[in-house]
Coordinates of C-alpha atoms in Angstrom, one line a residue:
M1 CA 74.5 121.5 83.9
T2 CA 75.9 118.0 83.5
F3 CA 77.7 116.2 86.6
E4 CA 79.4 112.9 86.6
F5 CA 78.4 110.4 89.0
Q6 CA 80.9 107.8 90.3
E7 CA 78.5 104.7 90.9
R8 CA 79.8 102.4 93.4
A9 CA 78.8 98.6 93.2
I10 CA 77.0 98.8 96.5
D11 CA 74.6 102.2 94.9
R12 CA 73.8 100.2 91.9
H13 CA 72.8 96.8 93.4
F14 CA 70.9 98.5 96.4
S15 CA 69.0 100.7 93.9
A16 CA 68.4 97.8 91.5
F17 CA 67.2 95.5 94.3
L18 CA 64.5 98.4 95.3
C19 CA 63.4 99.1 92.0
R20 CA 62.5 95.5 90.8
Q21 CA 59.1 96.0 91.6
V22 CA 58.4 99.5 89.9
E23 CA 57.9 99.2 86.8
G24 CA 56.8 101.9 84.0
E25 CA 58.7 104.6 82.3
H26 CA 60.1 106.1 85.2
S27 CA 61.7 103.3 86.6
E28 CA 65.3 103.8 85.1
L29 CA 64.9 107.5 86.6
L30 CA 64.0 106.2 90.1
Q31 CA 67.0 103.7 90.2
L32 CA 69.4 106.7 89.6
V33 CA 67.6 108.6 92.3
V34 CA 67.8 105.9 94.8
S35 CA 71.5 105.2 93.7
L36 CA 72.4 108.6 94.4
A37 CA 70.9 108.6 97.9
S38 CA 72.6 105.6 99.1
S39 CA 75.9 107.1 97.5
A40 CA 75.2 110.5 99.7
V41 CA 75.4 108.2 103.0
G42 CA 78.6 106.8 101.6
R43 CA 80.1 110.3 101.6
G44 CA 79.3 111.4 105.0
N45 CA 76.0 112.8 104.1
L46 CA 72.5 111.4 106.2
C47 CA 70.4 112.3 103.3
L48 CA 70.3 113.5 99.4
N49 CA 69.3 117.0 99.4
L50 CA 67.4 116.8 95.9
A51 CA 67.6 120.7 95.2
D52 CA 70.9 119.9 94.6
V53 CA 70.6 117.4 91.9
A54 CA 67.2 118.6 90.7
G55 CA 67.0 119.7 86.8
Q56 CA 71.0 118.3 86.0
T57 CA 71.8 115.7 83.6
V58 CA 73.7 113.2 85.3
R59 CA 76.6 111.2 83.3
V60 CA 76.9 107.7 85.0
N61 CA 78.4 104.5 83.5
G62 CA 78.8 106.5 80.1
K63 CA 75.1 107.4 80.0
E64 CA 73.3 110.5 80.2
L65 CA 70.3 110.9 82.0
P66 CA 68.6 114.1 82.8
L67 CA 66.7 114.6 86.1
P68 CA 63.4 116.8 86.2
Q69 CA 63.2 120.0 87.9
L70 CA 62.3 119.9 91.9
D71 CA 58.6 119.8 91.7
A72 CA 58.4 117.2 89.5
L73 CA 60.8 115.2 91.1
L74 CA 59.1 115.4 94.5
E75 CA 55.9 114.2 92.9
L76 CA 57.5 111.3 91.3
L77 CA 59.4 110.2 94.6
G78 CA 55.9 111.3 96.4
K79 CA 53.9 108.7 94.4
S80 CA 56.7 105.7 94.6
P81 CA 55.6 102.7 96.5
V82 CA 59.5 102.3 98.3
V83 CA 59.2 106.2 99.2
S84 CA 57.4 107.2 102.5
L85 CA 56.6 110.7 103.2
N86 CA 58.3 111.8 106.3
G87 CA 58.6 108.3 107.9
H88 CA 54.4 108.0 108.0
R89 CA 54.7 104.3 106.5
H90 CA 57.4 101.9 107.0
R91 CA 59.2 102.0 103.6
P92 CA 62.8 101.9 102.5
L93 CA 63.4 105.8 101.7
V94 CA 61.8 108.5 103.6
L95 CA 61.1 112.2 101.9
D96 CA 60.9 114.7 104.2
G97 CA 59.1 118.2 103.7
A98 CA 62.4 119.9 102.9
G99 CA 63.0 117.6 99.8
R100 CA 65.6 115.6 101.8
L101 CA 65.6 112.0 100.6
Y102 CA 66.8 109.4 103.1
L103 CA 67.7 105.9 103.4
Y104 CA 64.8 104.4 106.1
R105 CA 67.5 103.5 108.4
Y106 CA 69.2 107.0 108.8
W107 CA 66.0 108.7 108.6
R108 CA 65.3 106.8 111.7
Y109 CA 68.6 107.5 113.5
E110 CA 68.3 111.2 112.8
Y111 CA 64.4 111.2 114.1
D112 CA 65.1 109.1 117.3
L113 CA 68.4 111.4 118.3
A114 CA 66.4 114.5 118.0
A115 CA 63.5 113.3 119.8
I116 CA 65.4 111.9 122.5
I117 CA 67.8 115.1 122.9
L118 CA 64.8 117.6 122.8
Q119 CA 63.0 116.0 125.4
K120 CA 66.2 115.6 127.8
A121 CA 67.0 119.2 127.0
A122 CA 63.4 120.4 128.2
V123 CA 64.3 118.5 131.6
V124 CA 65.7 121.0 134.1
T125 CA 67.0 118.3 137.3
D126 CA 66.2 119.0 140.7
V127 CA 69.2 120.4 142.8
T128 CA 68.0 119.7 146.5
D129 CA 70.3 122.1 148.1
E130 CA 71.1 125.0 145.8
V131 CA 73.1 126.7 148.6
K132 CA 75.4 123.5 149.0
L133 CA 75.8 123.5 145.1
Y134 CA 77.0 127.2 144.5
E135 CA 79.9 126.8 147.7
S136 CA 80.6 123.6 146.1
I137 CA 81.1 125.7 143.0
K138 CA 82.9 128.3 144.5
R139 CA 85.5 125.8 146.3
L140 CA 86.1 123.3 143.5
F141 CA 86.7 126.3 141.1
P142 CA 89.4 128.8 141.8
E143 CA 89.1 132.4 141.5
S144 CA 91.1 132.0 138.4
A145 CA 88.8 129.6 136.7
D146 CA 87.2 130.5 133.7
G147 CA 83.4 131.9 134.4
L148 CA 82.5 129.9 131.7
Q149 CA 83.8 126.5 133.5
K150 CA 81.5 127.6 136.3
K151 CA 78.4 128.2 134.1
A152 CA 79.2 124.6 132.2
A153 CA 78.9 122.9 135.8
T154 CA 75.8 124.7 136.6
V155 CA 74.2 123.6 133.4
A156 CA 75.5 120.3 133.7
L157 CA 73.7 119.7 137.2
Q158 CA 70.8 121.3 136.5
R159 CA 69.6 119.6 133.2
Q160 CA 69.4 116.3 132.1
F161 CA 71.2 117.2 128.5
S162 CA 74.3 119.5 128.2
I163 CA 77.0 120.2 125.9
I164 CA 80.4 121.3 127.1
S165 CA 82.4 122.6 123.9
G166 CA 85.5 124.2 123.3
G167 CA 88.9 123.9 121.5
P168 CA 91.9 122.1 123.0
G169 CA 93.5 123.6 125.9
T170 CA 90.2 125.3 127.2
G171 CA 89.5 123.0 130.0
K172 CA 86.9 120.8 129.2
T173 CA 88.4 117.7 130.7
S174 CA 89.2 119.9 133.9
T175 CA 85.6 121.1 134.0
V176 CA 83.8 117.6 133.8
V177 CA 86.2 116.4 136.8
R178 CA 85.0 118.9 138.6
I179 CA 81.3 118.4 137.9
L180 CA 81.7 114.8 138.8
A181 CA 82.8 116.3 142.2
L182 CA 79.6 118.3 142.5
L183 CA 77.4 115.4 141.6
L184 CA 79.0 113.1 144.4
E185 CA 79.1 116.2 147.2
Q186 CA 74.9 116.6 146.6
E187 CA 72.9 114.7 149.0
G188 CA 72.5 111.3 147.4
G189 CA 75.2 111.7 145.1
R190 CA 77.4 108.8 146.4
K191 CA 74.8 106.6 145.0
Q192 CA 75.0 107.9 141.5
R193 CA 76.0 105.7 138.8
I194 CA 78.5 107.2 136.5
A195 CA 80.0 106.0 133.3
M196 CA 82.6 107.6 130.9
A197 CA 83.3 107.0 127.2
A198 CA 85.2 107.7 124.3
P199 CA 84.6 106.8 120.5
T200 CA 88.1 105.3 120.2
G201 CA 90.4 103.3 122.9
K202 CA 93.1 106.2 122.6
A203 CA 90.9 108.5 123.5
A204 CA 89.2 106.6 126.3
A205 CA 93.0 106.1 127.8
R206 CA 93.3 109.6 127.4
L207 CA 90.3 110.8 129.7
K208 CA 91.2 108.2 132.0
A209 CA 94.6 109.6 132.6
S210 CA 93.6 113.1 132.5
V211 CA 90.8 112.4 135.3
N212 CA 93.6 110.3 137.5
S213 CA 95.8 113.5 137.4
I214 CA 93.1 115.9 137.9
R215 CA 91.1 114.9 140.7
Q216 CA 94.2 114.8 143.1
S217 CA 94.3 118.6 142.8
L218 CA 90.7 119.1 143.6
D219 CA 89.6 121.2 146.8
C220 CA 87.5 118.2 148.2
T221 CA 87.6 115.4 150.6
D222 CA 89.3 112.3 149.9
E223 CA 86.2 110.2 149.9
V224 CA 84.7 112.3 147.1
K225 CA 88.0 112.1 145.3
A226 CA 88.2 108.3 145.5
A227 CA 84.4 108.4 144.7
I228 CA 85.1 109.6 141.3
P229 CA 85.0 107.1 138.9
D230 CA 88.1 106.3 136.7
D231 CA 87.1 103.5 134.3
V232 CA 86.7 105.0 130.7
V233 CA 85.5 102.6 128.0
T234 CA 84.9 103.1 124.6
I235 CA 81.0 103.9 123.6
Q236 CA 81.0 100.2 121.9
R237 CA 82.1 98.5 125.1
L238 CA 79.7 100.7 127.0
L239 CA 76.9 99.7 124.9
G240 CA 77.7 95.8 124.8
S241 CA 78.8 95.4 121.2
I242 CA 77.9 92.2 120.0
S243 CA 80.8 91.0 118.1
D244 CA 81.4 92.5 114.8
S245 CA 77.8 93.3 114.4
N246 CA 76.3 96.7 114.5
R247 CA 73.9 95.5 117.6
F248 CA 74.5 96.1 121.0
R249 CA 73.1 94.3 124.3
H250 CA 71.9 97.5 125.6
S251 CA 69.2 99.6 124.0
S252 CA 65.7 100.9 124.8
R253 CA 64.7 97.5 125.7
N254 CA 67.6 96.5 128.0
P255 CA 68.9 100.4 129.2
L256 CA 72.2 101.2 130.6
P257 CA 72.2 101.1 134.3
F258 CA 73.8 104.6 134.9
D259 CA 72.2 107.5 136.1
T260 CA 74.8 110.2 134.4
V261 CA 76.7 109.0 131.4
I262 CA 79.7 111.2 129.6
I263 CA 80.9 111.1 126.3
D264 CA 84.6 112.5 125.5
E265 CA 85.4 113.7 122.0
A266 CA 82.1 113.6 120.8
S267 CA 82.7 115.1 117.7
M268 CA 84.3 111.8 116.5
V269 CA 80.8 110.2 117.0
S270 CA 78.7 109.2 114.1
L271 CA 74.8 109.4 113.6
P272 CA 74.5 105.5 114.0
L273 CA 76.4 105.5 117.2
M274 CA 75.1 108.5 118.9
S275 CA 71.5 107.1 118.1
A276 CA 72.2 103.7 119.6
L277 CA 73.8 105.4 122.4
V278 CA 70.5 108.0 123.4
N279 CA 68.2 105.1 122.7
A280 CA 70.1 103.0 125.4
L281 CA 69.7 105.6 128.4
K282 CA 67.6 105.6 130.9
P283 CA 64.7 108.1 130.7
N284 CA 65.8 110.2 133.8
A285 CA 69.7 109.5 133.0
R286 CA 71.8 112.6 132.6
L287 CA 74.1 113.1 129.3
I288 CA 77.0 115.2 129.0
L289 CA 78.8 115.6 125.6
L290 CA 82.3 117.1 125.7
G291 CA 83.7 117.8 122.7
D292 CA 85.1 120.3 119.9
K293 CA 82.5 121.5 117.5
D294 CA 85.1 122.8 115.3
Q295 CA 86.9 119.8 114.6
L296 CA 86.6 117.3 111.8
A297 CA 82.9 115.1 111.7
S298 CA 83.0 111.5 112.1
V299 CA 84.5 109.3 109.4
E300 CA 81.2 107.5 108.9
A301 CA 77.6 109.1 108.1
G302 CA 76.6 112.7 110.1
A303 CA 78.1 115.9 112.1
V304 CA 76.3 115.0 114.9
L305 CA 78.2 117.4 117.6
G306 CA 78.3 120.2 115.1
D307 CA 74.6 120.0 114.2
I308 CA 73.6 120.0 118.1
C309 CA 75.8 122.9 118.4
N310 CA 74.4 124.9 115.7
A311 CA 71.0 124.2 116.6
A312 CA 71.8 125.2 120.2
G313 CA 73.4 128.4 119.0
E314 CA 70.7 129.1 116.4
K315 CA 69.7 132.9 117.1
S316 CA 66.6 133.3 114.4
H317 CA 64.9 130.3 115.6
A318 CA 65.6 129.9 119.3
S319 CA 65.7 126.1 120.2
P320 CA 65.0 124.4 123.3
L321 CA 69.0 123.5 123.0
S322 CA 70.0 126.9 123.8
A323 CA 70.2 126.3 127.6
S324 CA 72.4 123.1 127.4
L325 CA 75.1 124.3 125.4
V326 CA 78.3 126.0 126.9
V327 CA 81.3 126.9 124.8
L328 CA 84.7 127.4 126.6
E329 CA 86.9 130.0 125.0
K330 CA 89.8 130.6 127.4
N331 CA 92.6 128.8 126.6
Y332 CA 95.2 127.4 129.2
R333 CA 97.5 125.7 126.9
F334 CA 98.4 128.3 124.3
Q335 CA 99.8 131.6 125.5
P336 CA 97.9 135.1 124.0
G337 CA 99.9 135.3 120.8
S338 CA 100.7 132.0 120.5
G339 CA 100.9 131.1 116.4
I340 CA 98.8 127.8 117.2
A341 CA 96.1 129.8 118.8
E342 CA 95.7 132.7 116.1
I343 CA 96.1 130.8 112.8
S344 CA 93.4 128.1 114.3
R345 CA 91.0 131.1 115.0
A346 CA 91.9 132.6 111.4
V347 CA 91.0 129.2 109.8
N348 CA 87.8 128.6 111.7
A349 CA 86.8 132.0 110.6
G350 CA 87.6 130.9 106.7
M351 CA 90.0 133.8 106.8
E352 CA 92.4 132.3 104.3
V353 CA 94.5 135.8 104.0
E354 CA 94.7 136.6 107.5
A355 CA 95.7 132.8 108.1
L356 CA 98.3 132.7 105.4
A357 CA 99.8 135.9 106.6
L358 CA 100.1 134.5 110.1
L359 CA 101.6 131.4 108.4
K360 CA 104.3 133.2 107.0
N361 CA 105.2 135.6 109.0
N362 CA 104.8 134.2 112.8
A363 CA 107.6 135.5 115.0
S364 CA 106.6 133.0 117.8
G365 CA 108.6 130.2 116.5
T366 CA 105.7 127.8 117.0
I367 CA 104.5 128.0 113.5
L368 CA 106.9 126.9 110.6
W369 CA 105.8 126.9 106.8
Q370 CA 106.9 126.0 103.5
P371 CA 105.7 124.9 100.1
S372 CA 105.0 121.4 99.4
P373 CA 108.0 119.8 97.9
A374 CA 107.8 118.4 94.2
R375 CA 107.4 114.4 94.3
D376 CA 110.8 113.7 93.2
E377 CA 112.1 116.1 95.9
L378 CA 109.9 114.6 98.8
R379 CA 112.3 112.1 100.4
N380 CA 115.0 114.5 100.5
A381 CA 113.0 117.5 102.0
L382 CA 111.7 115.1 104.7
T383 CA 114.8 113.3 105.7
A384 CA 115.9 115.8 108.5
R385 CA 112.6 116.1 110.0
V386 CA 112.1 112.5 110.2
V387 CA 115.5 111.6 111.4
E388 CA 114.8 114.7 114.2
G389 CA 111.5 113.4 115.1
Y390 CA 112.2 109.8 115.3
Q391 CA 115.8 109.0 116.0
G392 CA 114.8 109.2 119.8
Y393 CA 112.4 107.1 120.1
L394 CA 114.5 104.2 118.1
E395 CA 117.3 104.8 120.6
A396 CA 115.3 104.2 123.7
A397 CA 116.4 101.9 126.3
S398 CA 112.7 100.5 127.1
P399 CA 109.5 100.1 125.6
K400 CA 108.1 102.7 127.9
E401 CA 110.4 105.3 127.2
A402 CA 110.3 104.4 123.1
L403 CA 106.2 105.2 123.6
E404 CA 106.5 108.2 125.4
R405 CA 109.5 109.8 123.1
F406 CA 107.4 108.5 119.9
D407 CA 104.3 110.9 120.8
S408 CA 106.9 113.9 121.0
F409 CA 106.3 113.9 117.0
R410 CA 104.2 112.9 113.9
I411 CA 103.8 113.6 110.4
L412 CA 99.9 114.1 109.5
S413 CA 98.5 113.9 105.8
A414 CA 94.9 114.5 104.4
L415 CA 95.5 111.4 101.9
R416 CA 95.6 107.7 102.6
D417 CA 97.3 106.8 99.4
G418 CA 100.2 108.1 97.0
P419 CA 103.3 109.7 97.8
Y420 CA 101.7 112.5 99.8
G421 CA 99.3 109.9 101.5
V422 CA 100.3 107.8 104.4
S423 CA 101.0 104.9 102.7
G424 CA 103.7 106.4 100.4
L425 CA 105.0 108.5 103.4
N426 CA 105.3 105.6 105.9
T427 CA 107.3 103.7 103.4
M428 CA 109.6 106.7 102.8
T429 CA 110.1 107.4 106.5
E430 CA 111.2 103.7 107.0
N431 CA 113.7 104.0 104.0
I432 CA 115.0 107.3 105.6
L433 CA 115.4 105.7 108.9
A434 CA 116.9 102.5 107.5
R435 CA 119.5 104.6 105.7
K436 CA 120.6 106.4 108.5
G437 CA 121.0 103.0 110.5
L438 CA 118.5 103.5 112.7
M439 CA 116.5 100.6 112.1
V440 CA 116.1 97.7 109.9
P441 CA 112.6 97.1 108.4
D442 CA 113.6 93.7 107.1
T443 CA 110.3 91.8 107.9
L444 CA 106.8 93.0 108.6
F445 CA 107.4 92.8 112.4
Y446 CA 111.0 94.7 113.0
R447 CA 112.4 96.2 116.3
G448 CA 110.9 99.9 116.6
R449 CA 108.0 99.6 114.1
P450 CA 105.0 101.7 115.4
V451 CA 101.6 100.1 114.6
L452 CA 98.4 101.6 114.4
V453 CA 95.2 99.4 115.4
T454 CA 92.2 100.0 112.9
V455 CA 89.6 97.6 114.5
N456 CA 88.1 97.2 117.8
D457 CA 89.1 93.9 119.1
Y458 CA 87.4 93.3 122.5
S459 CA 89.2 89.7 123.1
M460 CA 92.9 91.2 123.0
R461 CA 91.6 94.6 124.3
L462 CA 92.7 96.7 121.6
F463 CA 90.9 99.2 119.9
N464 CA 90.8 101.5 116.7
G465 CA 93.4 103.9 117.1
D466 CA 95.7 102.5 119.6
I467 CA 99.1 102.8 119.0
G468 CA 101.8 100.3 120.1
I469 CA 105.7 100.0 119.3
L470 CA 107.7 96.5 118.3
F471 CA 110.4 96.2 121.0
P472 CA 112.3 93.6 122.7
D473 CA 111.1 92.3 125.9
P474 CA 113.5 92.2 128.4
D475 CA 111.2 89.9 130.5
S476 CA 111.1 87.6 127.9
G477 CA 114.9 87.1 126.8
G478 CA 114.6 89.9 124.4
A479 CA 112.0 88.4 122.0
L480 CA 110.3 91.1 120.1
R481 CA 107.0 92.1 121.5
A482 CA 104.3 94.7 120.6
F483 CA 103.6 97.2 123.5
F484 CA 100.6 99.1 124.0
P485 CA 100.1 101.8 126.9
T486 CA 97.5 101.1 129.4
P487 CA 94.8 103.3 130.7
D488 CA 96.5 103.5 134.2
G489 CA 99.9 104.1 132.7
G490 CA 101.2 100.7 132.4
L491 CA 102.1 98.4 129.6
R492 CA 100.9 95.2 128.1
S493 CA 102.7 93.4 125.6
I494 CA 101.5 91.2 123.0
P495 CA 103.4 88.5 120.4
P496 CA 103.2 90.7 117.1
E497 CA 101.4 87.8 115.3
R498 CA 98.1 88.6 117.7
I499 CA 98.1 92.3 116.8
P500 CA 94.4 92.9 115.3
S501 CA 94.4 94.8 112.0
H502 CA 96.9 97.4 111.8
E503 CA 99.0 99.7 109.8
T504 CA 102.5 101.5 110.2
A505 CA 101.9 104.7 112.1
Y506 CA 105.0 107.1 111.1
A507 CA 102.6 109.2 109.5
M508 CA 98.6 109.2 109.9
T509 CA 95.7 110.6 108.4
I510 CA 94.4 113.7 109.9
H511 CA 91.1 111.9 110.7
K512 CA 92.8 109.0 112.7
S513 CA 94.8 111.6 114.7
Q514 CA 91.7 113.0 116.3
G515 CA 91.9 112.4 119.8
S516 CA 95.6 112.7 120.0
E517 CA 98.2 115.1 121.1
F518 CA 101.7 115.7 119.8
D519 CA 104.4 117.8 121.2
R520 CA 105.2 118.5 117.2
V521 CA 103.3 118.0 114.0
L522 CA 104.3 118.2 110.7
M523 CA 101.4 118.5 108.1
L524 CA 101.8 117.9 104.8
L525 CA 99.1 118.6 102.0
P526 CA 99.5 117.8 98.5
P527 CA 100.5 120.2 95.9
A528 CA 97.2 120.0 94.2
G529 CA 93.7 120.6 95.5
N530 CA 91.7 117.7 96.7
E531 CA 87.9 117.5 98.0
L532 CA 88.9 116.6 101.4
L533 CA 91.0 119.7 102.2
T534 CA 88.6 121.6 104.6
R535 CA 88.9 124.1 106.8
E536 CA 87.9 121.8 109.6
L537 CA 90.8 119.4 108.3
I538 CA 93.5 122.1 108.7
Y539 CA 92.0 123.1 111.9
T540 CA 92.1 119.8 113.4
A541 CA 95.6 118.6 112.4
M542 CA 97.0 122.0 113.6
T543 CA 95.6 122.0 117.2
R544 CA 97.2 118.4 117.5
A545 CA 100.1 120.1 118.1
K546 CA 101.3 121.1 121.8
K547 CA 104.2 123.1 121.0
S548 CA 104.9 123.6 117.4
V549 CA 103.3 122.8 113.9
E550 CA 105.2 122.7 110.6
I551 CA 102.9 123.2 107.5
W552 CA 104.2 122.1 104.1
A553 CA 101.6 123.6 101.6
D554 CA 101.3 125.5 98.6
E555 CA 99.6 128.9 99.0
A556 CA 96.6 128.4 96.7
V557 CA 95.8 124.9 98.2
F558 CA 95.8 126.1 101.8
C559 CA 93.6 129.3 101.0
S560 CA 91.1 127.1 99.1
A561 CA 90.9 124.5 101.7
V562 CA 90.4 127.0 104.4
R563 CA 87.5 128.8 102.4
K564 CA 86.0 125.3 102.2
K565 CA 83.5 124.7 105.1
T566 CA 82.6 120.8 105.4
E567 CA 79.0 120.7 104.5
R568 CA 77.0 117.3 105.3
N569 CA 73.3 117.0 104.6
S570 CA 71.1 116.4 107.4
G571 CA 67.9 117.5 108.9
L572 CA 69.4 117.2 112.4
R573 CA 69.8 120.8 113.1
D574 CA 66.4 121.7 111.6
S575 CA 64.7 118.9 113.7
L576 CA 66.6 120.2 117.2
C577 CA 65.5 123.8 116.0
G578 CA 61.9 122.9 115.5
G579 CA 61.4 121.3 119.1
G580 CA 58.1 118.9 119.7
T581 CA 56.3 117.0 117.4
L582 CA 57.6 117.5 113.9
F583 CA 55.1 118.0 110.9
V584 CA 55.9 118.2 107.3
K585 CA 53.3 119.4 104.2
T586 CA 53.9 117.8 101.0
F587 CA 51.6 117.5 98.2
G588 CA 49.1 119.2 100.1
M589 CA 49.1 116.5 103.1
E590 CA 49.9 117.3 106.5
L591 CA 51.7 114.0 108.1
E592 CA 52.8 113.7 111.7
V593 CA 55.6 111.8 112.5
P594 CA 55.0 108.6 114.1

């Protein structure tokens, strides 16, 4: 079998650099394998699974190179001076006993993360007054509360590591606020130092607003309510990001000062960032992860939350993590029979026929479907939806009103480029609104332009995922300013020229929409299939909607996406299922991980 390898320049230069010292007849073959491993990380994998490529012919840069069968390929790599067997020596590449080839950095991230999580999962924390704990749980969780929420609270207090997973509307945030109250009510609880963080500024702001809202309704003293922390930061800020580098002030040598760390939207956290976080925890610190295990994995390498949850739920090989995971199931947002809830479950299960039938024959009115319009019909098809969705915010009387109304509707796409991608859709939306006389995009910075920040800028206190709107400032004589919501419900404004790297935000990629919620969503899939289309992508887009979602997709494209589950090569799940010290048997040698 022959496959085409689209080698990136960075893959080619990296492999050439490593292989300069390797001489002999196999140097060209080794260079190709190293380039494949580098490319695998670029596609979101943690490693290259050699069984996937062994015995195949690779066409790269117009040349065909046959790869040996797996045993011969393993032997070749095992003898290479740039390859270490399971990290036994510090070399640029690591080959593990399952035939996975890693760049050393990613093998180290994975190993460190697995080791620390397993260590924490095995620790049962002391609860000095169990009678008081169960009394607090009974009081803080009303009779109508989901029993799984109570279980999650108990697990979080009694274990040093816990995961609370569940779809949108299952009460993850409500549960964790009650967990904070439980911690504070325990003897010595007021001395607890607690930190809350999320992967993006948008997600951090939403968690902060939710905590402030929920704690007012708790059945506890005013002193406990006041002690519940309300400061939520990005993970990078928590760790103390050093300028634009991947280094942080806090690490194993300079641990975070907190006793409990809570991470929201954990599905969005990449392996390098999660590894940096756990390495920076104090040895006895409690870690609680919140997230939806069925959502899209992080944009960068790894599917950390999914791997952890899969390991915890493994039936055939019991993991030490099994007692740390609680999956919330009762949905408080969608009523039984809700179209969004029903179709989301079918999509998650990979049941494309059932999902399509529900999509086309849903009587709830919360789901609408139509085939993707042809390219030359797209503008006309979008016009009514765009005007209906965005006219309200453009006619707002104040920046605050404009921001609130803007979040009522969003166009979501799987692609960045092309007419069905966000770049083409944003341009098309601007043209539609301009033709209707709703705004005048005569300059880069025009009244009503929505902007999505794409980097973290600590000096401006703006972060990747933050959304603002350009609007006349009534306090500055009507000068155009960029207004952004603040976590406390207020607004802050800056001159448009000072907005960090950003893009127009009428349409967003589904990846960028994670951590956001909109009343109504229009999800547009391209008329032809694309490797990016997966069930996780469909599920994530649908569950951004609180009230209704409209899906424009061809039947075959939709069904193909639902059948396709995201698979990222990783050894994290295996490491978490194994527990304790890891060993590998390769070429007759048994090596203990250093």
